[in-house]
Short mmCIF file of C-alpha atoms in Angstrom, two decimals:
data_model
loop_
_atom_site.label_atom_id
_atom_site.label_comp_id
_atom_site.label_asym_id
_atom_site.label_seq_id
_atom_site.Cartn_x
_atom_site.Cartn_y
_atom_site.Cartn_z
CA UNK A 1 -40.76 -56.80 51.11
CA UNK A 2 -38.12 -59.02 50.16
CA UNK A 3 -34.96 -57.43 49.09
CA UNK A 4 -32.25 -59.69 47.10
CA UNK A 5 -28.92 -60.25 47.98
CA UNK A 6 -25.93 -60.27 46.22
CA UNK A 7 -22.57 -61.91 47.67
CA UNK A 8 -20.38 -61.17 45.35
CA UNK A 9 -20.84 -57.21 46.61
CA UNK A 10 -17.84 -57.06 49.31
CA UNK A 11 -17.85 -54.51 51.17
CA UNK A 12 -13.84 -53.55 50.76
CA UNK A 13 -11.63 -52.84 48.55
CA UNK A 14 -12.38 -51.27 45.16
CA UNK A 15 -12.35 -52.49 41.91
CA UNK A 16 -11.89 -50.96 38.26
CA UNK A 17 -15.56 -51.86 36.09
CA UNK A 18 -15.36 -51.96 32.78
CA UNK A 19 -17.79 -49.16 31.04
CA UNK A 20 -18.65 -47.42 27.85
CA UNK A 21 -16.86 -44.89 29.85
CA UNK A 22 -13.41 -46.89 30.08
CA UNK A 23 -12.65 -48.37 33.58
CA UNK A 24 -14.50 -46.70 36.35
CA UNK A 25 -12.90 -47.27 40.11
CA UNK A 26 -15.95 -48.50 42.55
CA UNK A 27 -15.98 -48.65 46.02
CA UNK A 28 -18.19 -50.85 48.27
CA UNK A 29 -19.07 -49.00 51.75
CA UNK A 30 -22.06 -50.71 54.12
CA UNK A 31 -23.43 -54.13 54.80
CA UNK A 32 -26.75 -53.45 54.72
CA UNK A 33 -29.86 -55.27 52.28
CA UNK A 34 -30.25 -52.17 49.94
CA UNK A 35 -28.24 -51.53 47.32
CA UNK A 36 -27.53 -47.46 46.27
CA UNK A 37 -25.74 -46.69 43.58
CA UNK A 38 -24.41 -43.07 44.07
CA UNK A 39 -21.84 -41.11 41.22
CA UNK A 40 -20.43 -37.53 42.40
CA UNK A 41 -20.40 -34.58 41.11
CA UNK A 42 -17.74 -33.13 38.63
CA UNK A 43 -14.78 -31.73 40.11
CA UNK A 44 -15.22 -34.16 42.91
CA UNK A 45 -14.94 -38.27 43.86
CA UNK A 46 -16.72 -40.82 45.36
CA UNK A 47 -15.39 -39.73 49.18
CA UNK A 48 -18.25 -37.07 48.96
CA UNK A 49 -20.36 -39.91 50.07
CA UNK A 50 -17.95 -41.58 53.06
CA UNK A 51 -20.02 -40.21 56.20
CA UNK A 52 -23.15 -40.66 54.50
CA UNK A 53 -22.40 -44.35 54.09
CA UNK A 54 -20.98 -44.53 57.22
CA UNK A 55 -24.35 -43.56 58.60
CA UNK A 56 -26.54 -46.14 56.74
CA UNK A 57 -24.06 -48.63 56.83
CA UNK A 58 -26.85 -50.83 58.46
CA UNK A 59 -29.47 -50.96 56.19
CA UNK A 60 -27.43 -50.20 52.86
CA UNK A 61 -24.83 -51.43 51.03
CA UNK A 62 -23.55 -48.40 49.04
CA UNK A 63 -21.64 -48.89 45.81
CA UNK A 64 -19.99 -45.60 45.03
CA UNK A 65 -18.36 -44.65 41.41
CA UNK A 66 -15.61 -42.45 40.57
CA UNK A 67 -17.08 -40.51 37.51
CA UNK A 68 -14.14 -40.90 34.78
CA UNK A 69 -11.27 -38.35 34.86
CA UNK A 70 -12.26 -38.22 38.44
CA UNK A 71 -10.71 -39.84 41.49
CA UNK A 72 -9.27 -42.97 40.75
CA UNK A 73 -11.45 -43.87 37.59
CA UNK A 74 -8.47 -42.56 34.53
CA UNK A 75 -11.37 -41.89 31.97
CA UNK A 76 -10.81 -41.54 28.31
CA UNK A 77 -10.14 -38.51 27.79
CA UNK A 78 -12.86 -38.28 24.80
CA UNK A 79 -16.44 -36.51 25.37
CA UNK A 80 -19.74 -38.13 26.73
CA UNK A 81 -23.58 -38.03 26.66
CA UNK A 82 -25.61 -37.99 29.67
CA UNK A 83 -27.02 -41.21 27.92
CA UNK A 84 -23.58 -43.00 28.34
CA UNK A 85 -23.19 -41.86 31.44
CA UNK A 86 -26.52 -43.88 32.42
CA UNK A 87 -25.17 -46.88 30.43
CA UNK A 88 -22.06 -46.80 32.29
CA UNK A 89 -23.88 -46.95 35.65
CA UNK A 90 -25.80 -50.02 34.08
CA UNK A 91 -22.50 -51.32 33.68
CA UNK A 92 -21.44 -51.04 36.91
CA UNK A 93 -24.77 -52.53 38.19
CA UNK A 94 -24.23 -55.49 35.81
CA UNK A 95 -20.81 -55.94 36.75
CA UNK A 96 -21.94 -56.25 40.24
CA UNK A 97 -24.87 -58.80 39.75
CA UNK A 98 -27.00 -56.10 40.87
CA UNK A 99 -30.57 -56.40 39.21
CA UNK A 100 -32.37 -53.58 40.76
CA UNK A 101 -31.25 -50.74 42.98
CA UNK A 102 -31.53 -47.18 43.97
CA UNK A 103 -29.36 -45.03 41.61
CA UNK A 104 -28.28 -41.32 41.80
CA UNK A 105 -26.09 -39.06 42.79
CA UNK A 106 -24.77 -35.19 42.74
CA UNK A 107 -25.01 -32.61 40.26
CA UNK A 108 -24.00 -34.52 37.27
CA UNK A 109 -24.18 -37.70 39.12
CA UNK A 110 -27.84 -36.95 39.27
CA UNK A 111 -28.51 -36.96 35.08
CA UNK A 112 -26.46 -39.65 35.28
CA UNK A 113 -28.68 -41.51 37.67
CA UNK A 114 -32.11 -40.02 35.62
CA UNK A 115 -31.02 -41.40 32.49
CA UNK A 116 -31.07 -44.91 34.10
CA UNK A 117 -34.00 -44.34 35.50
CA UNK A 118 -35.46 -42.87 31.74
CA UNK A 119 -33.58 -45.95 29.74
CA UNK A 120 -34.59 -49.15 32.67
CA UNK A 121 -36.97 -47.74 34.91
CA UNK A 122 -37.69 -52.07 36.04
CA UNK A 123 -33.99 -51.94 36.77
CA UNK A 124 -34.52 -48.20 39.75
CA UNK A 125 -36.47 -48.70 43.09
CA UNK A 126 -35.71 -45.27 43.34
CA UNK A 127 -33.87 -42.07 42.11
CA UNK A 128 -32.06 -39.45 44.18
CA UNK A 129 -31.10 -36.22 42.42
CA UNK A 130 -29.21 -34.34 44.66
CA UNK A 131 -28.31 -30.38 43.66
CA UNK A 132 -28.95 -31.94 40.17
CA UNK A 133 -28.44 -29.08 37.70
CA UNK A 134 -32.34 -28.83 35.56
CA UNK A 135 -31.24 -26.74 33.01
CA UNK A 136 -28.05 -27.04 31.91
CA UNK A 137 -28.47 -26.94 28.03
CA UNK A 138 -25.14 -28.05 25.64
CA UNK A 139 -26.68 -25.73 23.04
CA UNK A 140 -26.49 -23.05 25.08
CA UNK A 141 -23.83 -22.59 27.57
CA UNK A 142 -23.54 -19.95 29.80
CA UNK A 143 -20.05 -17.99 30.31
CA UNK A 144 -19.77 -19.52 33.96
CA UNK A 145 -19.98 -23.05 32.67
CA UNK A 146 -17.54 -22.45 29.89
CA UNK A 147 -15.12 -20.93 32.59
CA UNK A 148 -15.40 -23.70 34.91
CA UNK A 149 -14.83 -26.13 31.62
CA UNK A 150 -11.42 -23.87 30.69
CA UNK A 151 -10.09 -23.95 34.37
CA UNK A 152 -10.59 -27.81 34.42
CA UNK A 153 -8.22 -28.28 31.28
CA UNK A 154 -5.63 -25.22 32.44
CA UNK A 155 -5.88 -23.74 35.87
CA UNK A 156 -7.13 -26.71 38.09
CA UNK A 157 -3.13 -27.28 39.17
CA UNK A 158 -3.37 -23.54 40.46
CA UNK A 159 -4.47 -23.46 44.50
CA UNK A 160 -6.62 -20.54 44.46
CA UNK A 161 -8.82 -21.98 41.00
CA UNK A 162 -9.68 -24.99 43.63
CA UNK A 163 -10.01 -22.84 46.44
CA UNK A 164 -12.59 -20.66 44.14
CA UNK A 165 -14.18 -24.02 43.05
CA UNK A 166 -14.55 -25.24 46.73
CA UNK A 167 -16.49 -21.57 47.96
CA UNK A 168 -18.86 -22.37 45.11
CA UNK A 169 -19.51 -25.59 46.70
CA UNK A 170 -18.73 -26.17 50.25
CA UNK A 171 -20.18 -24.71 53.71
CA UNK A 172 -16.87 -22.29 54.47
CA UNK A 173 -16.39 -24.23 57.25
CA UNK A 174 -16.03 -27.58 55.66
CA UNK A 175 -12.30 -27.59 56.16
CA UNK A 176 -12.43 -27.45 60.00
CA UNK A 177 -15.45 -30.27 59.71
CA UNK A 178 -14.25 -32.24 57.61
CA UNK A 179 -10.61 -31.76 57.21
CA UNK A 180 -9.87 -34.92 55.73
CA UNK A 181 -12.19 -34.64 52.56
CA UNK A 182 -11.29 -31.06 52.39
CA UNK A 183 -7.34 -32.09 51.74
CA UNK A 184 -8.42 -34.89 49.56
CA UNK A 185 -10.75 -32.08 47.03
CA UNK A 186 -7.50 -30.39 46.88
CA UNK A 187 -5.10 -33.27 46.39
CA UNK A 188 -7.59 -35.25 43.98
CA UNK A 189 -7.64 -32.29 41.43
CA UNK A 190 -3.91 -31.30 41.71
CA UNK A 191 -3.03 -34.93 40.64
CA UNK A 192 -5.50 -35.22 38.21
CA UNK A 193 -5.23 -35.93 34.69
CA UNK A 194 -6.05 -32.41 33.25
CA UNK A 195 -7.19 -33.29 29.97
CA UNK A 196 -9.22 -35.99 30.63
CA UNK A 197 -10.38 -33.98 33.76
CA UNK A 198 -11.54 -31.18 31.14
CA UNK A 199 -13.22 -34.26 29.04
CA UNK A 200 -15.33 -35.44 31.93
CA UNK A 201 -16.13 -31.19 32.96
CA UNK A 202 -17.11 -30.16 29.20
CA UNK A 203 -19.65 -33.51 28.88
CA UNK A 204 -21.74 -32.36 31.83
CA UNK A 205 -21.72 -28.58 31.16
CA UNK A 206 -21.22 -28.04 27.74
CA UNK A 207 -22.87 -31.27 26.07
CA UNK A 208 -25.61 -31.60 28.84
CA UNK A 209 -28.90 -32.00 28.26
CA UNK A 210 -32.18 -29.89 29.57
CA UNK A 211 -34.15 -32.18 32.79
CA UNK A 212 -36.95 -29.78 33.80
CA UNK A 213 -38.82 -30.80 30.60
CA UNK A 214 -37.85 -34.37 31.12
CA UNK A 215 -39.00 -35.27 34.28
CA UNK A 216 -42.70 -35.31 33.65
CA UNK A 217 -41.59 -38.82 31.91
CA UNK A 218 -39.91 -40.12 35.34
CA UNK A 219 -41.82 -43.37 36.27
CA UNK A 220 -39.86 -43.95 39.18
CA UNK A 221 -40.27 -42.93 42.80
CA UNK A 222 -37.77 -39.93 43.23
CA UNK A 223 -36.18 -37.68 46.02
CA UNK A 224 -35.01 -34.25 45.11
CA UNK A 225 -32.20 -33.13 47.72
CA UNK A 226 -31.35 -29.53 47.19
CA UNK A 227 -29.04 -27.65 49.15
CA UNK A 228 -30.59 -24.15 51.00
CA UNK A 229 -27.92 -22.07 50.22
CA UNK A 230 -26.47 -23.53 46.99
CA UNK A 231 -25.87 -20.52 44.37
CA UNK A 232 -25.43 -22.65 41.39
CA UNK A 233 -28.84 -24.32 41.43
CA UNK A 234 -31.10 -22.12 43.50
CA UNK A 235 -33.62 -23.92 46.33
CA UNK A 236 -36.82 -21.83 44.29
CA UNK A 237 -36.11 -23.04 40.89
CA UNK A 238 -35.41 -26.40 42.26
CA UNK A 239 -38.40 -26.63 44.20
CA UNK A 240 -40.48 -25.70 41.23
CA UNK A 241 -38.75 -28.48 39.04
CA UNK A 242 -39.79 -31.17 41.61
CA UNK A 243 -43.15 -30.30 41.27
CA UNK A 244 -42.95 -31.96 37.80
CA UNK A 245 -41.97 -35.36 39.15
CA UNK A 246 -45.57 -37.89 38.69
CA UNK A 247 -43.91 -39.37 42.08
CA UNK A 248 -41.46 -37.11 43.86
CA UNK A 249 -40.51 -35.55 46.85
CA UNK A 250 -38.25 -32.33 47.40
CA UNK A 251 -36.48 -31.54 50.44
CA UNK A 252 -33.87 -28.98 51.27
CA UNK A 253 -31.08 -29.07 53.31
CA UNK A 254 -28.50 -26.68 55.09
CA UNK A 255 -25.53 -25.76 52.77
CA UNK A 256 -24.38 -25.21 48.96
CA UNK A 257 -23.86 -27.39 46.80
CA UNK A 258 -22.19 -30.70 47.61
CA UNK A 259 -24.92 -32.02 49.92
CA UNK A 260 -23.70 -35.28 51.52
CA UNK A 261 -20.45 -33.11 52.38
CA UNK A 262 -22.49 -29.90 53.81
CA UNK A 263 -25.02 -31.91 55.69
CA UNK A 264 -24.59 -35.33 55.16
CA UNK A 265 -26.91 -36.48 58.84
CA UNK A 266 -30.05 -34.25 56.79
CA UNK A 267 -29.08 -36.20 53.64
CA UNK A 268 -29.15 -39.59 56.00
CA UNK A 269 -31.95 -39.09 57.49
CA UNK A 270 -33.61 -37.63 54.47
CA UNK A 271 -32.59 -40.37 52.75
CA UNK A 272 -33.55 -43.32 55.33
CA UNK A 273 -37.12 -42.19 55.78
CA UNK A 274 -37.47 -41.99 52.40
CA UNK A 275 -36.83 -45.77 51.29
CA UNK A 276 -38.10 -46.58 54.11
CA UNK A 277 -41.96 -45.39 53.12
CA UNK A 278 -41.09 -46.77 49.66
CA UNK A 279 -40.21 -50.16 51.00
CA UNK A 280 -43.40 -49.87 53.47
CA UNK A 281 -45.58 -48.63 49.85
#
């Protein structure tokens, strides 16, 4: 298999992309022939995927987005689709000279990553929906969702609203294994911008769109990651979602919801054998 390269990639630095999103902060991490496209969850920023792209820095080159309001991407502050989240990350893969890649993410980075792979399927080796919510429903939204959505626009300044965030999606102890990303959750969400924080928080979870029914229509080769022990998605309804995929895999992992943070050497490994039958197929 011949994979393309792309030197203008470095693997430094970050740069601001501009996206139908507004400027989105992108960080190169890797040297390796693949390319993997990877946007976070809300609530969170690209760092969730550090030690993962530590691990494959060998045989991927990992180009991870700050999902606007988030991190260092400043965001609009006005409302999106999961459509223009997709476009964005074709943006970003424009922007980068970067024809054809594996895309996904968590959570909401995940329907970001499935729209791409819905709207350019030529343009996805493969997708990677990791704790990817499959029935969040904009129509419809439940009383958690609309909590989490006021807390991002009025409490998110407030220590124990983060602390009650991070239970919901980190291994308890995440902040003696990872003390570094643990301080940055915390610091990342005190400084942020709260209203276009809350922007970013009500598009995913109050203007989101159903999956389950959707991914009988994936074309693309696709790796479900869900977390054992994750309380916002549960591993059954997950499981039974994946069986929908025409070509997909699921695979749990130990921890809740934030994956690459809980067990990022499962996710690696997951992850590694996975491309690497694709790239063998």
């Amino acid at each position: 298999m011949t994979i393309q390269t792309f030197p203008e990639i470095r693997p430094k630095g970050a740069r601001m992309v501009p996206t139908p999103l507004g400027d989105l902060s992108v960080r190169i991490m890797g040297h390796g022939p693949r390319r993997i496209l990877l946007w976070p969850s809300i609530m969170t920023d690209s760092h969730i995927f550090d030690v993962l792209a530590e691990k494959l820095a060998d045989s991927a080159t990992f180009v991870l987005i700050d999902g606007p309001g988030h991190g260092a991407s400043p965001g609009t502050g006005q409302e999106f689709t999961g459509a223009d989240a997709g476009r964005a990350m074709l943006a970003v893969m424009d922007a980068m000279g970067i024809r054809r890649a594996v895309v996904g993410g968590v959570s909401g980075g995940g329907l970001a990553g499935a729209e791409v792979a819905f709207a350019a399927p030529d343009r996805v080796e493969a997708l990677i929906l990791m704790n990817t919510p499959m029935d969040i429903d904009g129509t419809r939204p439940g009383f958690g969702d609309r909590m989490i959505a006021f807390g991002a626009r009025w409490m998110i300044g407030w220590k124990f609203f983060r602390d009650g965030v991070a239970r919901r999606f980190f291994d308890a102890d995440i902040p003696r294994r990872n003390p570094a990303y643990h301080a940055r959750f915390h610091a990342m969400l005190a400084g942020a911008d709260r209203r276009r924080l809350a922007a970013a928080v009500r598009s995913v979870l109050l203007r989101g769109e159903p999956l389950r029914g959707r991914l009988k229509d994936l074309s693309v080769p696709t790796l479900m990651i869900s977390g054992s022990a994750d309380a916002l998605y549960p591993l059954e309804s997950q499981a039974e979602a994946a069986l929908r995929i025409p070509n997909g895999r699921f695979a749990p992992v130990p921890g809740h919801h934030i994956s690459p943070v809980d067990a990022p050497q499962d996710v690696a490994m997951l992850l590694q054998d996975f491309l690497t039958e694709r790239a063998a197929a």
